[in-house]
PDB file of C-alpha atoms in Angstrom:
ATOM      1  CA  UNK A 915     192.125  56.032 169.805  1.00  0.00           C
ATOM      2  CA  UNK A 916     191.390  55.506 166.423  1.00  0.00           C
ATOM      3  CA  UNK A 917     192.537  53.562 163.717  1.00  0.00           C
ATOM      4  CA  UNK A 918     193.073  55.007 160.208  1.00  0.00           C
ATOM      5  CA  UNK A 919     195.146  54.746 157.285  1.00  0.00           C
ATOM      6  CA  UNK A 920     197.373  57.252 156.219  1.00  0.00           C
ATOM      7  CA  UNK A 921     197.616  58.227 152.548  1.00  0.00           C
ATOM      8  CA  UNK A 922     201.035  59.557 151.340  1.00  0.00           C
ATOM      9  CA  UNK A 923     202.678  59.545 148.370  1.00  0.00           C
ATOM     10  CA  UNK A 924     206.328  59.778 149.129  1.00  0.00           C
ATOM     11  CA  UNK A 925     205.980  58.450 153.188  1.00  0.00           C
ATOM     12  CA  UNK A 926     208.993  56.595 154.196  1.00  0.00           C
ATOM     13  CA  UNK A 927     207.426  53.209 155.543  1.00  0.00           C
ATOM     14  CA  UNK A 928     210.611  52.234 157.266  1.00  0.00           C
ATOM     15  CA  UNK A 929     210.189  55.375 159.648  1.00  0.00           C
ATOM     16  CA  UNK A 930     209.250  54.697 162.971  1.00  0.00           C
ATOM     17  CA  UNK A 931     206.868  57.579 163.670  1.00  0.00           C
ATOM     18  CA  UNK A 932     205.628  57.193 160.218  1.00  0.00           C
ATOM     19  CA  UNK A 933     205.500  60.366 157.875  1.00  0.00           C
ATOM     20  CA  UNK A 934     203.146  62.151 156.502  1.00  0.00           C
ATOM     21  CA  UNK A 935     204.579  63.954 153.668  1.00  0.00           C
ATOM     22  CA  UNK A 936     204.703  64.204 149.877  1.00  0.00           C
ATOM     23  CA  UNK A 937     201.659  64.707 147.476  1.00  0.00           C
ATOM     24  CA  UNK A 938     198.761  63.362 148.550  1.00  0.00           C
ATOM     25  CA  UNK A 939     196.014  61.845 146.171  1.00  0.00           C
ATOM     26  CA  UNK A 940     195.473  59.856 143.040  1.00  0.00           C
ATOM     27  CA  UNK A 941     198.032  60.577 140.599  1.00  0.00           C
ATOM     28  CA  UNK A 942     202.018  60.127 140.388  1.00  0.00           C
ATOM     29  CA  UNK A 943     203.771  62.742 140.985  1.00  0.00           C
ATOM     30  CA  UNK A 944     206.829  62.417 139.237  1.00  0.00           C
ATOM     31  CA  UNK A 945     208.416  60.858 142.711  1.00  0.00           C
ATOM     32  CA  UNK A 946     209.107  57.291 141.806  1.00  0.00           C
ATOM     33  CA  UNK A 947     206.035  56.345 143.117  1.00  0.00           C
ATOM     34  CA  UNK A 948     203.394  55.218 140.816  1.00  0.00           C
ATOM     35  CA  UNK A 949     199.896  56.406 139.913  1.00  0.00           C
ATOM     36  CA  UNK A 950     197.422  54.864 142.215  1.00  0.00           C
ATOM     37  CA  UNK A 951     194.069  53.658 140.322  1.00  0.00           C
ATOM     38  CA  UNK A 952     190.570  53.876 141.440  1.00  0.00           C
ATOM     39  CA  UNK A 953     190.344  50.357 142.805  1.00  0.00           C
ATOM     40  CA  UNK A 954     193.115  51.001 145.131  1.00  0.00           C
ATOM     41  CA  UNK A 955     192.043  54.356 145.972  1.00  0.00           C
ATOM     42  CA  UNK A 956     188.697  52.105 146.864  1.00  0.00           C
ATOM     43  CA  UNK A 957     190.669  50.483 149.198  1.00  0.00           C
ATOM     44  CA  UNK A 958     192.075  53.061 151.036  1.00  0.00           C
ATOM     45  CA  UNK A 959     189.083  54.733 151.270  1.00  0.00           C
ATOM     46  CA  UNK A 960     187.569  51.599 152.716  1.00  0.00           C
ATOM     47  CA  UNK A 961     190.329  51.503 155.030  1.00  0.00           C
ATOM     48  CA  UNK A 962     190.527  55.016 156.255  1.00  0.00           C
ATOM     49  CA  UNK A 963     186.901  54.645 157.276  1.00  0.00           C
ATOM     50  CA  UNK A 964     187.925  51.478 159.448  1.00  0.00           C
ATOM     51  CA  UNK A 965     191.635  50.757 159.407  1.00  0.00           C
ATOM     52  CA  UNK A 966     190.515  47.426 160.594  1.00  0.00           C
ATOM     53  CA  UNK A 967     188.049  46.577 158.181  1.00  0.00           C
ATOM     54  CA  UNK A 968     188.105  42.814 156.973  1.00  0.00           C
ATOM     55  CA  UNK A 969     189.066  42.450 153.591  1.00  0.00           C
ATOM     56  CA  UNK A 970     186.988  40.302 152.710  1.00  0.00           C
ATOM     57  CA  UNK A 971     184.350  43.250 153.386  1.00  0.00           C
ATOM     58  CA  UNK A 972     186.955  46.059 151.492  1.00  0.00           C
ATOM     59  CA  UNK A 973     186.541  43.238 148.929  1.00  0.00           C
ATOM     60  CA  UNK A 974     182.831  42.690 148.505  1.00  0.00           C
ATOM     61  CA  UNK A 975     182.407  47.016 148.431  1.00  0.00           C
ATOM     62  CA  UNK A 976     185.154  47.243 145.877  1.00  0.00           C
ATOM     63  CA  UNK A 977     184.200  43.965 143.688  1.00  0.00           C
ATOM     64  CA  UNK A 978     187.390  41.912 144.263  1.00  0.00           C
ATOM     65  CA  UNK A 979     188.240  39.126 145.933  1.00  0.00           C
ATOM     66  CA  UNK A 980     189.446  38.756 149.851  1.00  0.00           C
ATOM     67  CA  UNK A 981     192.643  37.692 148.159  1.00  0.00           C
ATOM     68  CA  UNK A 982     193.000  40.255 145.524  1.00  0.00           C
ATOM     69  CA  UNK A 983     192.474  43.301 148.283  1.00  0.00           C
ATOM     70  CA  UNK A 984     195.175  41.511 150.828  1.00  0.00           C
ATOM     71  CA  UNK A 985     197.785  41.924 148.135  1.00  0.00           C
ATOM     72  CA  UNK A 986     196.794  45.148 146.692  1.00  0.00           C
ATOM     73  CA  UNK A 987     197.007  46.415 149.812  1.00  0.00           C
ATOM     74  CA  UNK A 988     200.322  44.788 150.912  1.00  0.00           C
ATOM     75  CA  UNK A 989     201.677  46.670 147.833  1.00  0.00           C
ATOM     76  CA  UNK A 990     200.256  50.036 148.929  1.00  0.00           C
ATOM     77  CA  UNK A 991     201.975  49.080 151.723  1.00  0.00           C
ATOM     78  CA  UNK A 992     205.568  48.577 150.197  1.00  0.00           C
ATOM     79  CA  UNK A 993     205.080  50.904 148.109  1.00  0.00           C
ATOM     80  CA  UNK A 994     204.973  53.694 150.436  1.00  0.00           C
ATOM     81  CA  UNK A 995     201.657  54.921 149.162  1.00  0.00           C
ATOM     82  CA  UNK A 996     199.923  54.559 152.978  1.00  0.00           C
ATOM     83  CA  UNK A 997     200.273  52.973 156.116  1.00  0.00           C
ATOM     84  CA  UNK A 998     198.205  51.955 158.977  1.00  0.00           C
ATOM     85  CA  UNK A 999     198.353  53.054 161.941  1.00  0.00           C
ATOM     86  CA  UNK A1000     196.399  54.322 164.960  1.00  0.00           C
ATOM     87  CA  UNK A1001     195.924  57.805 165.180  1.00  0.00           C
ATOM     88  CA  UNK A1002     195.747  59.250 168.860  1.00  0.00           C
ATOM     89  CA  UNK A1003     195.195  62.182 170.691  1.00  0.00           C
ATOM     90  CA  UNK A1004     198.863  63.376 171.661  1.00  0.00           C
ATOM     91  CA  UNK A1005     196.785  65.168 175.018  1.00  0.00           C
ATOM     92  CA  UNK A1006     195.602  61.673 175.949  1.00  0.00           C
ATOM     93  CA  UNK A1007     199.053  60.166 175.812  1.00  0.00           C
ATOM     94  CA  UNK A1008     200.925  61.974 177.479  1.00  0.00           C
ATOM     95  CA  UNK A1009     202.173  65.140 175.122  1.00  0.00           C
ATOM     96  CA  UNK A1010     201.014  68.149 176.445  1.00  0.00           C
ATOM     97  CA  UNK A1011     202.277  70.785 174.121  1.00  0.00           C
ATOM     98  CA  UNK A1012     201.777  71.346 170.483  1.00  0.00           C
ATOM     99  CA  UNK A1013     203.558  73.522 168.467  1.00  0.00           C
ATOM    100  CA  UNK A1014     204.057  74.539 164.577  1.00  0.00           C
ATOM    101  CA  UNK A1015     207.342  76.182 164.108  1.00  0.00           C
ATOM    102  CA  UNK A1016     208.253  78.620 161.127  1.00  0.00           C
ATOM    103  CA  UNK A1017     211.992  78.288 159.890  1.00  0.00           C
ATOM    104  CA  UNK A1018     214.151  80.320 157.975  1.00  0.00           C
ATOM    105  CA  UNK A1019     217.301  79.360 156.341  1.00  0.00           C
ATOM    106  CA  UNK A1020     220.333  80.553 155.290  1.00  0.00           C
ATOM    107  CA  UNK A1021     221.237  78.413 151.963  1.00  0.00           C
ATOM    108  CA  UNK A1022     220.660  75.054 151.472  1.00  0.00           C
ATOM    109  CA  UNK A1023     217.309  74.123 153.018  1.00  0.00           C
ATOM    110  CA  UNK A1024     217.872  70.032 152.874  1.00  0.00           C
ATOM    111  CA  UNK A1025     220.353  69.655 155.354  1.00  0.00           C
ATOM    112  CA  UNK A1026     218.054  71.730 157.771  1.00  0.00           C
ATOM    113  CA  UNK A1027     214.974  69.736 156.772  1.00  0.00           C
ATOM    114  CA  UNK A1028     217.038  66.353 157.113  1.00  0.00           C
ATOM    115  CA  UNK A1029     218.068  67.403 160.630  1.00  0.00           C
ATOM    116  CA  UNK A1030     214.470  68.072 161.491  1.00  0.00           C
ATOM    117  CA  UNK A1031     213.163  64.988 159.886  1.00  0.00           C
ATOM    118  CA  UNK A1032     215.507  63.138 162.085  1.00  0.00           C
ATOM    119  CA  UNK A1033     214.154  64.674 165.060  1.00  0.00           C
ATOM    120  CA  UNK A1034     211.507  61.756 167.037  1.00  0.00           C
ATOM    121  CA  UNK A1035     209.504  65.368 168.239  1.00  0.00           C
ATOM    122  CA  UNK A1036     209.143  66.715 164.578  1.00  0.00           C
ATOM    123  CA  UNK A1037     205.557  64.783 163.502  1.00  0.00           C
ATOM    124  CA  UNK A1038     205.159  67.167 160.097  1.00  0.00           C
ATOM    125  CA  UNK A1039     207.870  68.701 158.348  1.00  0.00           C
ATOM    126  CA  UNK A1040     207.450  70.540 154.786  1.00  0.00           C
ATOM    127  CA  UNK A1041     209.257  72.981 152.285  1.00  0.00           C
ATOM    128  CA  UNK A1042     207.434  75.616 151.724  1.00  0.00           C
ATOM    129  CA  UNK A1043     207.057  79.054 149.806  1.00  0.00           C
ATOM    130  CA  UNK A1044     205.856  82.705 151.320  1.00  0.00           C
ATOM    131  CA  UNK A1045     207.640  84.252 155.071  1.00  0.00           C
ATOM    132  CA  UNK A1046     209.092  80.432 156.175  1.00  0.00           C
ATOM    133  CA  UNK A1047     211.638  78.090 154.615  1.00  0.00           C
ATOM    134  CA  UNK A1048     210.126  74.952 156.600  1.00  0.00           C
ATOM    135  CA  UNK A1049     207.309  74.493 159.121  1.00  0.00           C
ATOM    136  CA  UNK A1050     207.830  71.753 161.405  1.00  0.00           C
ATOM    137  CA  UNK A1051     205.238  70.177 163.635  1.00  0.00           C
ATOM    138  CA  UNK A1052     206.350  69.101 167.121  1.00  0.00           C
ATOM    139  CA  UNK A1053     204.589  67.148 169.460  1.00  0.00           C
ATOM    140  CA  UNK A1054     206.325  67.357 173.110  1.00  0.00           C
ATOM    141  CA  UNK A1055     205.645  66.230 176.924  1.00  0.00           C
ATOM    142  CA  UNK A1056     205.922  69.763 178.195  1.00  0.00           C
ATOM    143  CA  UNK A1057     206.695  73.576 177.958  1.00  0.00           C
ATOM    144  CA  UNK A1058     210.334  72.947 179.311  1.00  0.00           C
ATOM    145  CA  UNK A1059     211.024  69.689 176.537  1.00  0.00           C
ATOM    146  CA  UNK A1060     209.312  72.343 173.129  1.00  0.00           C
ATOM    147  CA  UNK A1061     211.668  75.067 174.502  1.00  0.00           C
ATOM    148  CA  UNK A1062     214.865  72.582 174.712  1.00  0.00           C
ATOM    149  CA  UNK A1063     214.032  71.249 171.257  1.00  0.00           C
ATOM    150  CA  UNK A1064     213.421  75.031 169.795  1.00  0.00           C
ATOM    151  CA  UNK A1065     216.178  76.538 171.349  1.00  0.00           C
ATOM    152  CA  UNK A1066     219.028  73.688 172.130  1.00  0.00           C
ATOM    153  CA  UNK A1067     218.001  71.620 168.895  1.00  0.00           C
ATOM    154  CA  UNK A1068     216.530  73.628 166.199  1.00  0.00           C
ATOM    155  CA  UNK A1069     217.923  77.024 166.265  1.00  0.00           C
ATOM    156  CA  UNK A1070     221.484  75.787 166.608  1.00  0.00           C
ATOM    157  CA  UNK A1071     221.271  73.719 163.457  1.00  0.00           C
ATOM    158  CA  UNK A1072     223.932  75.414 161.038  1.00  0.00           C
ATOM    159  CA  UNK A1073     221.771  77.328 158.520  1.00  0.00           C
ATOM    160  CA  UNK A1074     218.731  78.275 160.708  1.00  0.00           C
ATOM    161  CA  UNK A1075     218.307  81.886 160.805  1.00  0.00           C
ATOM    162  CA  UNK A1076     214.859  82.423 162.616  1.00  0.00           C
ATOM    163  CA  UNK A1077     212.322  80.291 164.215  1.00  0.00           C
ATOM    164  CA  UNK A1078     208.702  81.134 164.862  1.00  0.00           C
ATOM    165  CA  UNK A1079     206.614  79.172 167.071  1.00  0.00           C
ATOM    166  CA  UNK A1080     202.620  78.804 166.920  1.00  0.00           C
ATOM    167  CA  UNK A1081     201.763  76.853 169.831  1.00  0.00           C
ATOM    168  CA  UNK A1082     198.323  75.205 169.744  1.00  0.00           C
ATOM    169  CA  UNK A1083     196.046  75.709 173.063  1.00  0.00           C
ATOM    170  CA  UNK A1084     193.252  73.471 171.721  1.00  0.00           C
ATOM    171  CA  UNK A1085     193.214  70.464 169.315  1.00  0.00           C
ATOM    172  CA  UNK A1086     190.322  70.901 167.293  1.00  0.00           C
ATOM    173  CA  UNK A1087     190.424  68.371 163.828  1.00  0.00           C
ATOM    174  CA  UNK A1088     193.143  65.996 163.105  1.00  0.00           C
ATOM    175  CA  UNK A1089     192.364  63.796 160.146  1.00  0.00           C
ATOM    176  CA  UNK A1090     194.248  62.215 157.456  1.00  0.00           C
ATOM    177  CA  UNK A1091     190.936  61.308 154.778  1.00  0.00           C
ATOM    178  CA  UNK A1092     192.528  63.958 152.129  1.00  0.00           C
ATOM    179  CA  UNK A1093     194.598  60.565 150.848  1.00  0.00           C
ATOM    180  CA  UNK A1094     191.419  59.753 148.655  1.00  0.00           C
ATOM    181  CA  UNK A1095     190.058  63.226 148.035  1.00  0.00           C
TER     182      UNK A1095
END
């Protein structure tokens, strides 16, 4: 297990699984949330590298004090602009299947997205343009729990019209350094 700090621009910090969505990187984004300069970009960095890192080290590569990094990066925190947390394996702790699943809607596509937002399985969920509405990642135990959550949970949400699902056979890269990229 690994520790690393996830960059996101619009990530809901009260959210117990975390998220991982908006617009990554150094600008605003016309969100709410504001631009993010190179110091604290600096800082993530620092921390993505070693979500553990001192600051009093982040401080000494950056050129401010131990104090001046805790709070910049307490209001990173509140913010919403990243968290820290430890990134795992989902194989090693117990979820054996992977999938990412294409959705098409009928109408409205927030309700739909809210619903699968709201789901504890759904790790990744995005609005998107080209053959899918939404593609949602979901982490599960088993074969049996990713078909109950496509079939009983997804497709019956009101508006879902088709479902696609890639399921992943091999994990190959999972890293989350495009925050400072």
């Amino acid at each position: 297990m690994q520790s690393e700090v996830v960059a996101s621009r619009s990530a809901d910090p009260s959210s117990p699984r975390g998220s991982r969505t908006g617009n990554p990187g150094g600008s605003g984004s016309g969100n709410g949330t504001p631009p993010v300069d190179a110091v604290s970009l600096a800082i993530i960095e620092q921390l993505q590298e070693d979500g553990r890192r001192p600051y009093a080290a982040i401080g000494k590569a950056v050129g401010l004090s131990e104090a001046a990094v805790r709070q910049r990066v307490q209001k990173l925190l509140d913010q919403g602009v990243m968290q820290i947390v430890a990134v795992t394996d989902p194989l090693t702790v117990g979820f054996r299947r992977q999938a990412m699943v294409g959705i098409t809607v009928e109408g409205d596509l927030d309700p739909v997205a809210d619903a699968l937002t709201a789901m504890p399985e759904a790790e990744y969920v995005v609005m998107t343009a080209g053959s899918y509405d939404l593609l949602a990642e979901i982490v599960c135990e088993d074969d049996d729990h990713l078909l109950e959550v496509i079939n009983k949970r997804i497709r019956a949400l009101p508006g879902v019209r088709s479902t696609e699902s890639f399921v992943y056979l091999k994990l190959k890269k999972q890293t989350y350094m495009w925050g400072t990229r």
